[in-house]
Short mmCIF file of C-alpha atoms in Angstrom, two decimals:
data_model
loop_
_atom_site.label_atom_id
_atom_site.label_comp_id
_atom_site.label_asym_id
_atom_site.label_seq_id
_atom_site.Cartn_x
_atom_site.Cartn_y
_atom_site.Cartn_z
CA MET A 60 21.99 -16.93 -8.27
CA ASN A 61 21.80 -14.79 -5.47
CA ALA A 62 23.16 -10.98 -5.25
CA GLN A 63 26.56 -12.16 -3.82
CA ASP A 64 27.28 -13.72 -7.26
CA ILE A 65 26.03 -11.03 -9.47
CA ALA A 66 28.67 -8.72 -11.06
CA THR A 67 28.26 -5.77 -12.83
CA THR A 68 26.61 -6.50 -16.18
CA GLN A 69 29.51 -6.32 -19.01
CA GLY A 70 27.90 -8.32 -21.86
CA GLY A 71 24.50 -7.10 -21.97
CA PRO A 72 21.89 -4.64 -20.91
CA SER A 73 21.48 -4.49 -16.89
CA LEU A 74 17.99 -5.31 -15.41
CA THR A 75 17.20 -1.75 -14.99
CA ARG A 76 17.63 -1.07 -18.58
CA GLN A 77 15.96 -4.09 -19.70
CA PHE A 78 12.86 -3.00 -17.78
CA ALA A 79 13.29 0.58 -18.95
CA ASN A 80 13.44 -0.75 -22.45
CA TYR A 81 10.18 -2.48 -22.18
CA TRP A 82 8.09 0.32 -20.25
CA SER A 83 9.68 3.28 -22.32
CA SER A 84 8.22 1.65 -25.45
CA VAL A 85 5.02 -0.03 -24.93
CA SER A 86 1.89 1.68 -25.55
CA TYR A 87 -1.54 2.03 -24.08
CA GLU A 88 -2.94 0.08 -26.50
CA GLU A 89 -0.75 -3.04 -26.14
CA LEU A 90 -1.68 -3.29 -22.41
CA PRO A 91 -4.15 -6.27 -21.74
CA PRO A 92 -7.71 -5.04 -20.59
CA GLU A 93 -7.65 -6.74 -17.15
CA VAL A 94 -4.50 -4.54 -16.60
CA VAL A 95 -6.43 -1.29 -18.02
CA ALA A 96 -9.59 -2.27 -15.77
CA MET A 97 -7.04 -3.03 -12.55
CA CYS A 98 -5.47 0.27 -12.62
CA LYS A 99 -8.85 2.20 -12.78
CA ARG A 100 -10.10 0.19 -10.27
CA LEU A 101 -7.05 1.01 -7.83
CA LEU A 102 -6.66 4.71 -9.07
CA LEU A 103 -10.62 5.10 -7.46
CA ASP A 104 -9.77 3.37 -4.51
CA THR A 105 -6.44 5.38 -3.52
CA LEU A 106 -7.97 8.73 -4.54
CA LEU A 107 -10.61 8.16 -2.39
CA VAL A 108 -8.42 6.85 0.54
CA GLY A 109 -6.06 9.56 0.31
CA ALA A 110 -8.86 12.35 0.24
CA ARG A 111 -9.97 10.82 3.58
CA GLY A 112 -6.44 10.31 4.99
CA ALA A 113 -5.61 14.07 3.95
CA ASP A 114 -7.77 15.07 7.48
CA SER A 115 -5.37 12.74 9.45
CA ASP A 116 -2.55 14.26 12.17
CA ASP A 117 0.08 12.41 9.59
CA ALA A 118 -0.87 14.34 6.97
CA ARG A 119 -1.55 17.60 8.42
CA ALA A 120 2.20 17.58 10.13
CA THR A 121 3.45 16.55 6.78
CA THR A 122 1.82 19.42 4.92
CA ALA A 123 2.87 21.93 7.55
CA GLY A 124 6.44 20.44 7.63
CA ALA A 125 6.79 20.57 3.71
CA ALA A 126 5.88 24.37 3.78
CA ASP A 127 8.19 24.65 6.36
CA ALA A 128 11.19 22.99 4.67
CA PHE A 129 10.14 23.82 0.74
CA GLY A 130 8.85 27.33 1.06
CA PRO A 131 5.10 28.37 0.77
CA LEU A 132 3.15 25.74 -1.13
CA ALA A 133 2.27 26.59 -4.82
CA GLY A 134 2.61 24.55 -8.20
CA PRO A 135 0.79 22.76 -10.65
CA SER A 136 -0.19 19.75 -8.65
CA ALA A 137 -3.03 19.51 -6.32
CA LEU A 138 -2.90 18.50 -2.37
CA TRP A 139 -6.00 16.13 -1.88
CA ASP A 140 -7.32 17.63 1.15
CA GLY A 141 -9.88 19.79 -0.26
CA SER A 142 -8.11 23.00 0.63
CA GLY A 143 -7.37 24.10 -2.77
CA ARG A 144 -3.78 24.17 -2.51
CA THR A 145 -1.16 23.24 -4.81
CA ALA A 146 2.31 22.56 -4.71
CA ALA A 147 5.33 21.50 -6.63
CA PRO A 148 5.03 17.71 -8.07
CA ALA A 149 7.42 16.16 -5.63
CA VAL A 150 5.98 17.97 -2.55
CA ALA A 151 2.62 17.10 -3.71
CA ALA A 152 3.53 13.73 -4.03
CA LEU A 153 5.08 13.68 -0.44
CA ILE A 154 1.96 15.08 1.17
CA ASN A 155 -0.56 12.82 -0.86
CA GLY A 156 1.32 9.60 -0.33
CA THR A 157 1.54 10.33 3.26
CA ALA A 158 -2.26 10.82 3.34
CA THR A 159 -2.78 8.00 1.10
CA HIS A 160 -1.28 5.42 3.90
CA ALA A 161 -2.21 7.34 7.07
CA LEU A 162 -5.33 5.53 7.47
CA GLU A 163 -3.69 1.82 6.58
CA PHE A 164 -6.67 1.47 4.16
CA ASP A 165 -4.74 1.72 0.98
CA ASP A 166 -3.79 -1.59 -1.12
CA PHE A 167 -1.59 -4.32 -0.25
CA GLY A 168 0.62 -6.67 -2.27
CA GLY A 169 3.55 -5.45 -4.49
CA CYS A 170 5.94 -3.35 -2.59
CA GLY A 171 3.56 -3.71 0.48
CA HIS A 172 1.47 -0.83 -0.43
CA SER A 173 1.89 0.26 -4.15
CA SER A 174 -0.94 2.47 -4.70
CA ALA A 175 0.48 5.01 -2.06
CA VAL A 176 3.78 5.12 -3.93
CA VAL A 177 2.79 4.89 -7.42
CA VAL A 178 -0.97 6.69 -7.49
CA PRO A 179 0.75 9.94 -5.74
CA ALA A 180 3.44 10.26 -8.25
CA VAL A 181 1.81 9.72 -11.32
CA CYS A 182 -1.26 12.08 -10.63
CA ALA A 183 1.41 14.85 -9.41
CA ILE A 184 3.23 14.78 -12.96
CA ALA A 185 -0.08 14.06 -14.76
CA GLU A 186 -1.35 17.69 -13.47
CA ALA A 187 1.98 19.45 -14.18
CA GLU A 188 2.41 17.94 -17.68
CA GLY A 189 -1.36 17.80 -18.59
CA ILE A 190 -1.31 13.98 -19.23
CA ASP A 191 -4.44 12.17 -20.86
CA GLY A 192 -6.21 9.28 -19.24
CA ARG A 193 -4.72 6.74 -21.51
CA GLY A 194 -1.15 8.11 -20.36
CA MET A 195 -2.19 7.87 -16.56
CA ILE A 196 -3.03 4.04 -17.28
CA ARG A 197 0.01 3.22 -18.84
CA ALA A 198 2.11 5.12 -15.95
CA LEU A 199 0.11 3.43 -13.22
CA ALA A 200 0.96 -0.06 -14.90
CA ALA A 201 4.43 0.87 -15.00
CA GLY A 202 4.94 1.58 -11.66
CA TYR A 203 2.63 -0.90 -9.97
CA ASP A 204 4.83 -3.26 -12.12
CA LEU A 205 8.36 -2.44 -10.82
CA ALA A 206 6.91 -2.04 -7.42
CA HIS A 207 5.90 -5.88 -7.68
CA ARG A 208 9.16 -6.90 -9.25
CA MET A 209 11.43 -5.23 -7.13
CA THR A 210 9.71 -7.37 -4.29
CA ALA A 211 10.03 -10.51 -5.83
CA GLY A 212 13.62 -9.83 -6.27
CA VAL A 213 14.57 -9.16 -3.13
CA GLY A 214 13.03 -12.56 -2.27
CA GLY A 215 9.45 -11.66 -1.63
CA TYR A 216 7.75 -9.40 1.06
CA ARG A 217 8.31 -11.57 4.13
CA PRO A 218 12.44 -12.00 3.92
CA HIS A 219 12.75 -8.38 3.24
CA ASN A 220 10.67 -7.32 6.10
CA ASP A 221 11.97 -9.88 8.27
CA ARG A 222 15.51 -8.01 7.87
CA GLY A 223 14.04 -4.68 9.29
CA TRP A 224 13.26 -3.30 5.92
CA HIS A 225 10.00 -1.50 5.14
CA SER A 226 9.29 -2.55 1.48
CA THR A 227 7.09 0.25 0.67
CA GLY A 228 9.92 2.55 1.17
CA THR A 229 12.63 0.60 -0.18
CA CYS A 230 11.10 -1.53 -3.17
CA GLY A 231 8.11 0.91 -3.64
CA THR A 232 10.68 4.00 -4.45
CA PHE A 233 11.42 2.04 -7.65
CA GLY A 234 7.82 1.60 -8.34
CA ALA A 235 7.21 5.46 -7.82
CA ALA A 236 10.05 6.36 -10.06
CA ALA A 237 8.98 3.94 -12.98
CA GLY A 238 5.36 5.39 -12.82
CA ALA A 239 6.97 8.93 -13.00
CA ALA A 240 9.23 8.17 -15.72
CA ALA A 241 6.69 6.54 -17.58
CA ALA A 242 4.33 9.75 -16.90
CA LEU A 243 6.96 12.11 -18.29
CA GLY A 244 7.49 9.69 -21.38
CA LEU A 245 11.27 9.35 -21.07
CA ASP A 246 13.05 7.27 -23.35
CA ALA A 247 15.11 4.17 -22.45
CA GLU A 248 18.24 6.01 -21.23
CA ARG A 249 16.67 8.35 -19.21
CA PHE A 250 13.80 5.74 -17.84
CA THR A 251 17.22 3.74 -16.66
CA TRP A 252 18.60 6.84 -15.43
CA ALA A 253 15.45 7.61 -13.30
CA LEU A 254 15.53 3.87 -11.69
CA GLY A 255 19.08 4.50 -10.80
CA ILE A 256 18.65 7.76 -9.54
CA ALA A 257 16.15 6.59 -7.24
CA SER A 258 18.11 3.79 -6.05
CA SER A 259 20.18 6.17 -4.04
CA ASN A 260 17.12 7.27 -1.89
CA ALA A 261 15.63 3.76 -1.15
CA ALA A 262 15.04 3.78 2.32
CA GLY A 263 12.52 2.90 5.29
CA THR A 264 12.87 0.60 8.35
CA TRP A 265 10.30 -1.07 10.75
CA SER A 266 11.83 0.97 13.91
CA TYR A 267 8.35 2.97 13.94
CA LEU A 268 6.40 -0.10 15.31
CA GLY A 269 7.59 0.11 18.83
CA ASP A 270 6.18 3.61 19.74
CA GLY A 271 3.75 3.89 16.92
CA ALA A 272 5.93 6.77 15.07
CA MET A 273 4.43 8.55 12.10
CA THR A 274 7.37 7.61 9.95
CA LYS A 275 4.91 4.30 9.19
CA ARG A 276 2.77 6.81 7.09
CA PHE A 277 5.78 9.04 5.76
CA HIS A 278 7.67 6.16 4.22
CA PRO A 279 5.27 5.77 1.13
CA GLY A 280 5.22 9.83 0.79
CA ARG A 281 8.97 9.75 0.89
CA ALA A 282 9.21 7.23 -1.92
CA THR A 283 6.40 8.56 -4.15
CA SER A 284 8.37 12.23 -3.68
CA ASN A 285 11.52 10.46 -4.63
CA GLY A 286 10.19 8.88 -7.89
CA VAL A 287 9.17 12.35 -8.94
CA VAL A 288 12.19 14.03 -8.18
CA SER A 289 14.39 11.07 -9.88
CA ALA A 290 12.18 11.13 -13.15
CA TYR A 291 12.39 14.94 -13.45
CA LEU A 292 16.33 14.92 -12.72
CA ALA A 293 17.05 12.13 -15.40
CA ARG A 294 14.93 14.26 -17.84
CA SER A 295 17.00 17.18 -17.21
CA GLY A 296 20.52 15.07 -18.03
CA LEU A 297 21.45 13.91 -14.41
CA THR A 298 22.52 10.47 -14.97
CA GLY A 299 21.95 7.05 -12.91
CA PRO A 300 23.73 4.02 -12.77
CA ALA A 301 22.45 1.53 -14.94
CA GLN A 302 23.87 -1.30 -12.98
CA ALA A 303 21.94 -0.06 -9.74
CA LEU A 304 20.08 -3.14 -9.08
CA GLU A 305 22.78 -5.76 -9.70
CA ALA A 306 26.06 -4.31 -9.07
CA ARG A 307 28.50 -6.34 -6.79
CA TRP A 308 29.48 -3.89 -4.79
CA GLY A 309 26.92 -1.40 -4.19
CA GLY A 310 24.00 -2.56 -5.91
CA PHE A 311 20.38 -2.75 -4.25
CA PHE A 312 20.32 -6.56 -4.34
CA SER A 313 23.94 -7.14 -2.62
CA THR A 314 23.59 -4.14 -0.07
CA TYR A 315 19.95 -4.60 1.04
CA CYS A 316 19.60 -8.35 0.74
CA GLY A 317 20.84 -11.92 1.30
CA PRO A 318 20.85 -15.04 -0.44
CA GLU A 319 17.31 -14.97 -0.59
CA ALA A 320 17.45 -12.05 -3.40
CA VAL A 321 16.31 -13.60 -6.64
CA PRO A 322 17.38 -10.35 -9.08
CA GLU A 323 15.91 -12.11 -12.07
CA ALA A 324 12.68 -11.73 -11.06
CA VAL A 325 12.92 -8.14 -12.34
CA ILE A 326 12.46 -8.96 -15.87
CA ASP A 327 10.75 -12.37 -15.30
CA LYS A 328 7.74 -12.71 -17.93
CA LEU A 329 8.30 -8.91 -18.47
CA GLY A 330 5.51 -8.11 -20.79
CA VAL A 331 3.61 -11.15 -20.11
CA ALA A 332 2.76 -10.87 -16.53
CA PHE A 333 1.86 -7.55 -15.23
CA GLY A 334 2.52 -6.67 -11.37
CA VAL A 335 -0.78 -4.54 -11.11
CA MET A 336 -2.56 -7.82 -11.12
CA THR A 337 -0.98 -9.06 -8.18
CA ALA A 338 -2.43 -5.84 -5.85
CA GLY A 339 -5.00 -6.52 -3.38
CA ILE A 340 -7.57 -4.10 -2.16
CA LYS A 341 -8.44 -3.59 1.86
CA LEU A 342 -11.61 -4.21 2.98
CA PHE A 343 -10.32 -3.71 6.92
CA PRO A 344 -8.46 -0.59 7.77
CA CYS A 345 -5.46 -2.16 9.30
CA CYS A 346 -2.05 -4.06 8.85
CA ARG A 347 -2.62 -6.67 6.09
CA GLY A 348 -1.36 -9.22 8.68
CA LEU A 349 -4.46 -8.87 10.62
CA HIS A 350 -6.92 -9.41 8.01
CA SER A 351 -7.22 -13.37 8.06
CA SER A 352 -7.66 -13.11 11.85
CA ILE A 353 -10.34 -10.48 11.41
CA GLU A 354 -12.26 -12.41 8.58
CA ALA A 355 -11.92 -15.65 10.57
CA LEU A 356 -13.63 -14.10 13.85
CA LEU A 357 -16.49 -12.16 11.77
CA ASP A 358 -17.23 -15.51 9.96
CA ILE A 359 -17.32 -17.58 13.45
CA MET A 360 -19.69 -14.76 14.87
CA SER A 361 -21.65 -14.86 11.66
CA GLU A 362 -21.95 -18.65 11.39
CA THR A 363 -22.47 -19.37 15.09
CA PRO A 364 -24.28 -16.63 15.91
CA CYS A 365 -22.61 -15.02 19.00
CA THR A 366 -21.78 -11.44 19.81
CA GLY A 367 -18.76 -10.07 21.90
CA GLU A 368 -20.53 -10.03 25.35
CA GLU A 369 -20.83 -13.97 24.95
CA ILE A 370 -17.22 -14.44 24.13
CA ASP A 371 -14.75 -15.60 26.89
CA THR A 372 -11.30 -15.77 25.15
CA ILE A 373 -9.85 -15.54 21.84
CA ILE A 374 -7.23 -17.44 20.84
CA VAL A 375 -4.70 -16.66 17.56
CA HIS A 376 -2.34 -19.59 16.81
CA GLY A 377 0.09 -18.18 14.54
CA ALA A 378 4.26 -18.16 14.50
CA GLU A 379 6.60 -16.32 16.36
CA ARG A 380 6.70 -13.26 14.10
CA THR A 381 2.80 -13.26 14.50
CA ARG A 382 3.67 -12.71 18.41
CA ARG A 383 6.52 -10.37 17.34
CA GLN A 384 4.35 -7.84 15.00
CA PHE A 385 0.86 -8.24 16.41
CA SER A 386 0.68 -8.84 19.98
CA LYS A 387 1.08 -5.22 21.47
CA ARG A 388 -1.44 -4.36 24.11
CA GLU A 389 -0.28 -0.68 25.08
CA MET A 390 -2.32 1.38 22.88
CA THR A 391 -1.01 4.92 22.63
CA THR A 392 -1.28 5.92 18.94
CA ILE A 393 -3.95 4.75 16.22
CA LEU A 394 -0.98 2.69 14.60
CA ASP A 395 -0.75 0.59 17.77
CA GLY A 396 -4.37 -0.43 17.34
CA GLN A 397 -4.09 -1.29 13.68
CA PHE A 398 -0.91 -3.33 14.50
CA SER A 399 -2.56 -5.15 17.26
CA LEU A 400 -4.55 -8.26 17.30
CA PRO A 401 -5.61 -8.02 20.86
CA TYR A 402 -6.95 -4.61 20.18
CA ALA A 403 -8.50 -5.09 16.63
CA LEU A 404 -10.13 -8.49 17.84
CA ALA A 405 -11.28 -7.16 20.99
CA SER A 406 -12.85 -3.90 18.86
CA ILE A 407 -14.44 -5.75 16.24
CA ALA A 408 -16.19 -8.73 18.46
CA THR A 409 -17.65 -5.85 20.48
CA SER A 410 -19.06 -3.87 17.57
CA GLY A 411 -19.58 -6.70 15.14
CA ASP A 412 -18.16 -4.67 12.18
CA ALA A 413 -14.43 -3.88 11.05
CA THR A 414 -14.78 -0.43 9.62
CA LEU A 415 -12.68 2.71 10.26
CA GLU A 416 -15.08 3.24 13.44
CA GLU A 417 -13.36 0.33 14.79
CA PHE A 418 -9.87 1.86 14.75
CA ILE A 419 -10.32 5.70 14.38
CA PRO A 420 -10.40 6.83 17.36
CA LEU A 421 -9.19 3.73 19.35
CA ARG A 422 -12.14 2.42 21.49
CA THR A 423 -9.80 1.62 24.12
CA GLY A 424 -11.99 3.82 26.71
CA ASP A 425 -14.88 1.41 26.20
CA PRO A 426 -14.77 -0.78 29.12
CA ARG A 427 -16.03 -3.94 27.10
CA VAL A 428 -13.13 -3.56 24.47
CA ALA A 429 -10.72 -3.07 27.34
CA ALA A 430 -11.75 -6.28 29.32
CA LEU A 431 -12.05 -8.52 26.24
CA MET A 432 -8.73 -7.22 25.17
CA GLU A 433 -7.15 -8.99 28.25
CA ARG A 434 -8.70 -12.30 27.00
CA VAL A 435 -7.09 -12.29 23.66
CA GLU A 436 -3.98 -14.61 23.40
CA VAL A 437 -1.41 -14.44 20.45
CA ARG A 438 0.15 -17.84 20.67
CA ALA A 439 3.53 -18.90 18.90
CA ASP A 440 2.30 -22.22 18.21
CA ARG A 441 2.34 -23.02 14.83
CA PRO A 442 4.93 -23.83 12.25
CA LEU A 443 3.73 -21.33 9.62
CA GLY A 444 5.61 -20.81 6.28
CA PRO A 445 6.51 -17.47 5.09
CA TYR A 446 2.82 -16.53 3.75
CA ASP A 447 0.81 -18.90 6.00
CA GLU A 448 -1.91 -17.55 8.05
CA PRO A 449 -3.02 -18.34 11.55
CA ASP A 450 -5.84 -20.14 12.99
CA VAL A 451 -8.30 -18.11 15.17
CA GLU A 452 -10.17 -19.93 17.89
CA VAL A 453 -13.13 -18.77 20.32
CA ILE A 454 -14.03 -19.96 23.36
CA LEU A 455 -17.61 -18.81 24.62
CA LYS A 456 -18.97 -18.16 28.18
CA ASP A 457 -20.87 -21.35 27.71
CA GLY A 458 -18.00 -23.58 27.15
CA ARG A 459 -18.50 -24.08 23.38
CA GLN A 460 -15.09 -23.82 21.28
CA LEU A 461 -15.17 -22.44 17.79
CA ALA A 462 -12.60 -22.41 15.26
CA LYS A 463 -11.46 -20.97 11.96
CA HIS A 464 -8.81 -20.66 9.17
CA VAL A 465 -8.92 -18.24 6.60
CA PRO A 466 -5.77 -19.18 4.29
CA VAL A 467 -6.28 -16.19 2.06
CA SER A 468 -8.24 -13.09 3.20
CA LYS A 469 -10.81 -11.29 1.04
CA GLY A 470 -9.35 -8.35 -0.97
CA ALA A 471 -6.33 -10.39 -2.10
CA ALA A 472 -5.33 -10.89 -5.67
CA ALA A 473 -6.59 -14.58 -5.20
CA ARG A 474 -9.70 -13.43 -3.66
CA PRO A 475 -10.53 -9.95 -5.11
CA PRO A 476 -13.46 -7.93 -3.45
CA SER A 477 -16.83 -7.89 -5.38
CA ASP A 478 -18.08 -4.53 -7.05
CA ALA A 479 -20.52 -4.73 -4.23
CA GLU A 480 -17.99 -4.89 -1.58
CA LEU A 481 -15.79 -2.25 -3.02
CA ALA A 482 -18.54 0.24 -3.38
CA ARG A 483 -19.46 -0.21 0.14
CA LYS A 484 -16.05 0.63 1.35
CA HIS A 485 -15.95 3.75 -1.09
CA ALA A 486 -19.13 5.12 -0.29
CA ALA A 487 -18.18 4.72 3.85
CA ILE A 488 -15.06 6.58 3.09
CA ALA A 489 -16.46 9.22 0.76
CA ALA A 490 -19.45 9.92 2.63
CA PRO A 491 -17.78 12.46 5.33
CA VAL A 492 -15.58 13.88 2.39
CA PHE A 493 -17.31 14.26 -0.68
CA GLU A 494 -20.82 15.67 -2.04
CA PRO A 495 -22.85 12.80 -3.22
CA GLU A 496 -23.10 14.01 -6.70
CA ALA A 497 -19.15 14.70 -6.52
CA PHE A 498 -18.39 11.28 -5.56
CA GLU A 499 -20.75 9.81 -8.28
CA ALA A 500 -18.69 11.93 -10.82
CA LEU A 501 -15.39 10.94 -9.59
CA GLY A 502 -16.53 7.32 -10.08
CA ALA A 503 -17.87 7.82 -13.38
CA MET A 504 -14.70 9.99 -14.87
CA ILE A 505 -12.29 7.28 -13.43
CA ALA A 506 -14.57 4.63 -15.14
CA GLY A 507 -13.95 6.13 -18.64
CA LEU A 508 -10.43 7.03 -17.95
CA GLU A 509 -9.42 6.28 -21.31
CA ASP A 510 -11.22 8.77 -22.92
CA LEU A 511 -10.27 11.73 -20.38
CA LYS A 512 -8.51 14.25 -22.32
CA ASP A 513 -6.60 16.08 -19.13
CA PHE A 514 -6.28 14.15 -15.90
CA ARG A 515 -6.65 17.61 -14.16
CA ASP A 516 -10.54 17.37 -14.83
CA CYS A 517 -10.32 14.53 -12.18
CA THR A 518 -8.08 15.82 -9.67
CA ARG A 519 -10.23 19.04 -9.41
CA LEU A 520 -13.39 17.13 -8.32
CA LEU A 521 -10.92 16.22 -5.16
CA THR A 522 -11.39 20.06 -4.14
CA SER A 523 -14.63 21.10 -6.01
CA GLY A 524 -16.60 18.48 -4.62
CA ARG A 525 -15.24 18.58 -0.92
CA ARG A 526 -18.07 18.61 1.71
CA ARG A 527 -17.71 22.37 3.16
#
């Protein structure tokens, strides 16, 4: 069955309504322990990444533009920049969602970057409505679930993005709306409307890649804000189409996808398999498509061992999509570096590590990085499947040839980071932003999230614990 074969549902509930029926009725107590634990893990990661990203040019521009567009910033929902400023829920979600994605250090999997669309939406509503920790967990689980299911429904991340869509903006809009609807406690009918309303604003394309435009970071902000608006409109009685996903003419799948669409994935194993469990947590601050090559290079340098000065050439053996997306050499913006194998591998080989410092600011002024960049080749010489990773070959100046293939990079759901690895990431992100006591308090509060009476106690730490 494909999208062209699906007519508007007549004999039973639509896909949207079936999803809404489940998530509008399930309780926190019915969620598996591993789902609860994963929601908490992702929440802490997202808040820290978002708080650090709030200092970026992307987030600052979004904040200033939002104030001009919507009026003076004021409302019940906090901005994560430590300024103490607040905004209406949809505006706070817009700004915080952009900040979360600004460093390219947020999660992967699901819709691409599910945390950047789900967490800011749920947090903004939780503050506005005074939601407790258990309500937060339930809403996060719902949002992550639909973000993943929508991406499965379009045929998977690769086919949808190969069409030019940025799935974080398209599929992520639905995840944000689901999280927002669950946070508001909407009944099944209004939950359905929220998803239908959200479908009218699902958007985002890869055109930003050519010049490294900031819209890449803005797509999650827009999607999460759209989810908040959709949920509030539905609560107020604005109806949305129940057949928004599968309508033959104008439905999401028939309009945005081709024959690769698998619409039934939206409800497959609903309530048994949870989308949040497919999320990955980044250990490297760049596009996920670079991670296996970065890990392969670091492994080679550790196992040999060797340094950047000893490397003559690095060859990435990939597919045509590898070369199309990741072979850029002209570095103008930070995004350029975060999507460039020549830059990333040269910078990392030179420093021996893969932290924010290798990408922000760009190290193109370092003559060692610039020279090695010229000796990094990205070849389209492998018949890779949609989710296969390239091989990395390193040729040393003494003639030795070293090769490594990392089929699944660390951080993915199949290779989750250890607690120690995640703690190292979080400590490094938090150090310039939070006082040590506040950082510890935030981690402890989220670890016991199910017992938190008011989530506003958590977000207050994002401001009160900020370094001055």
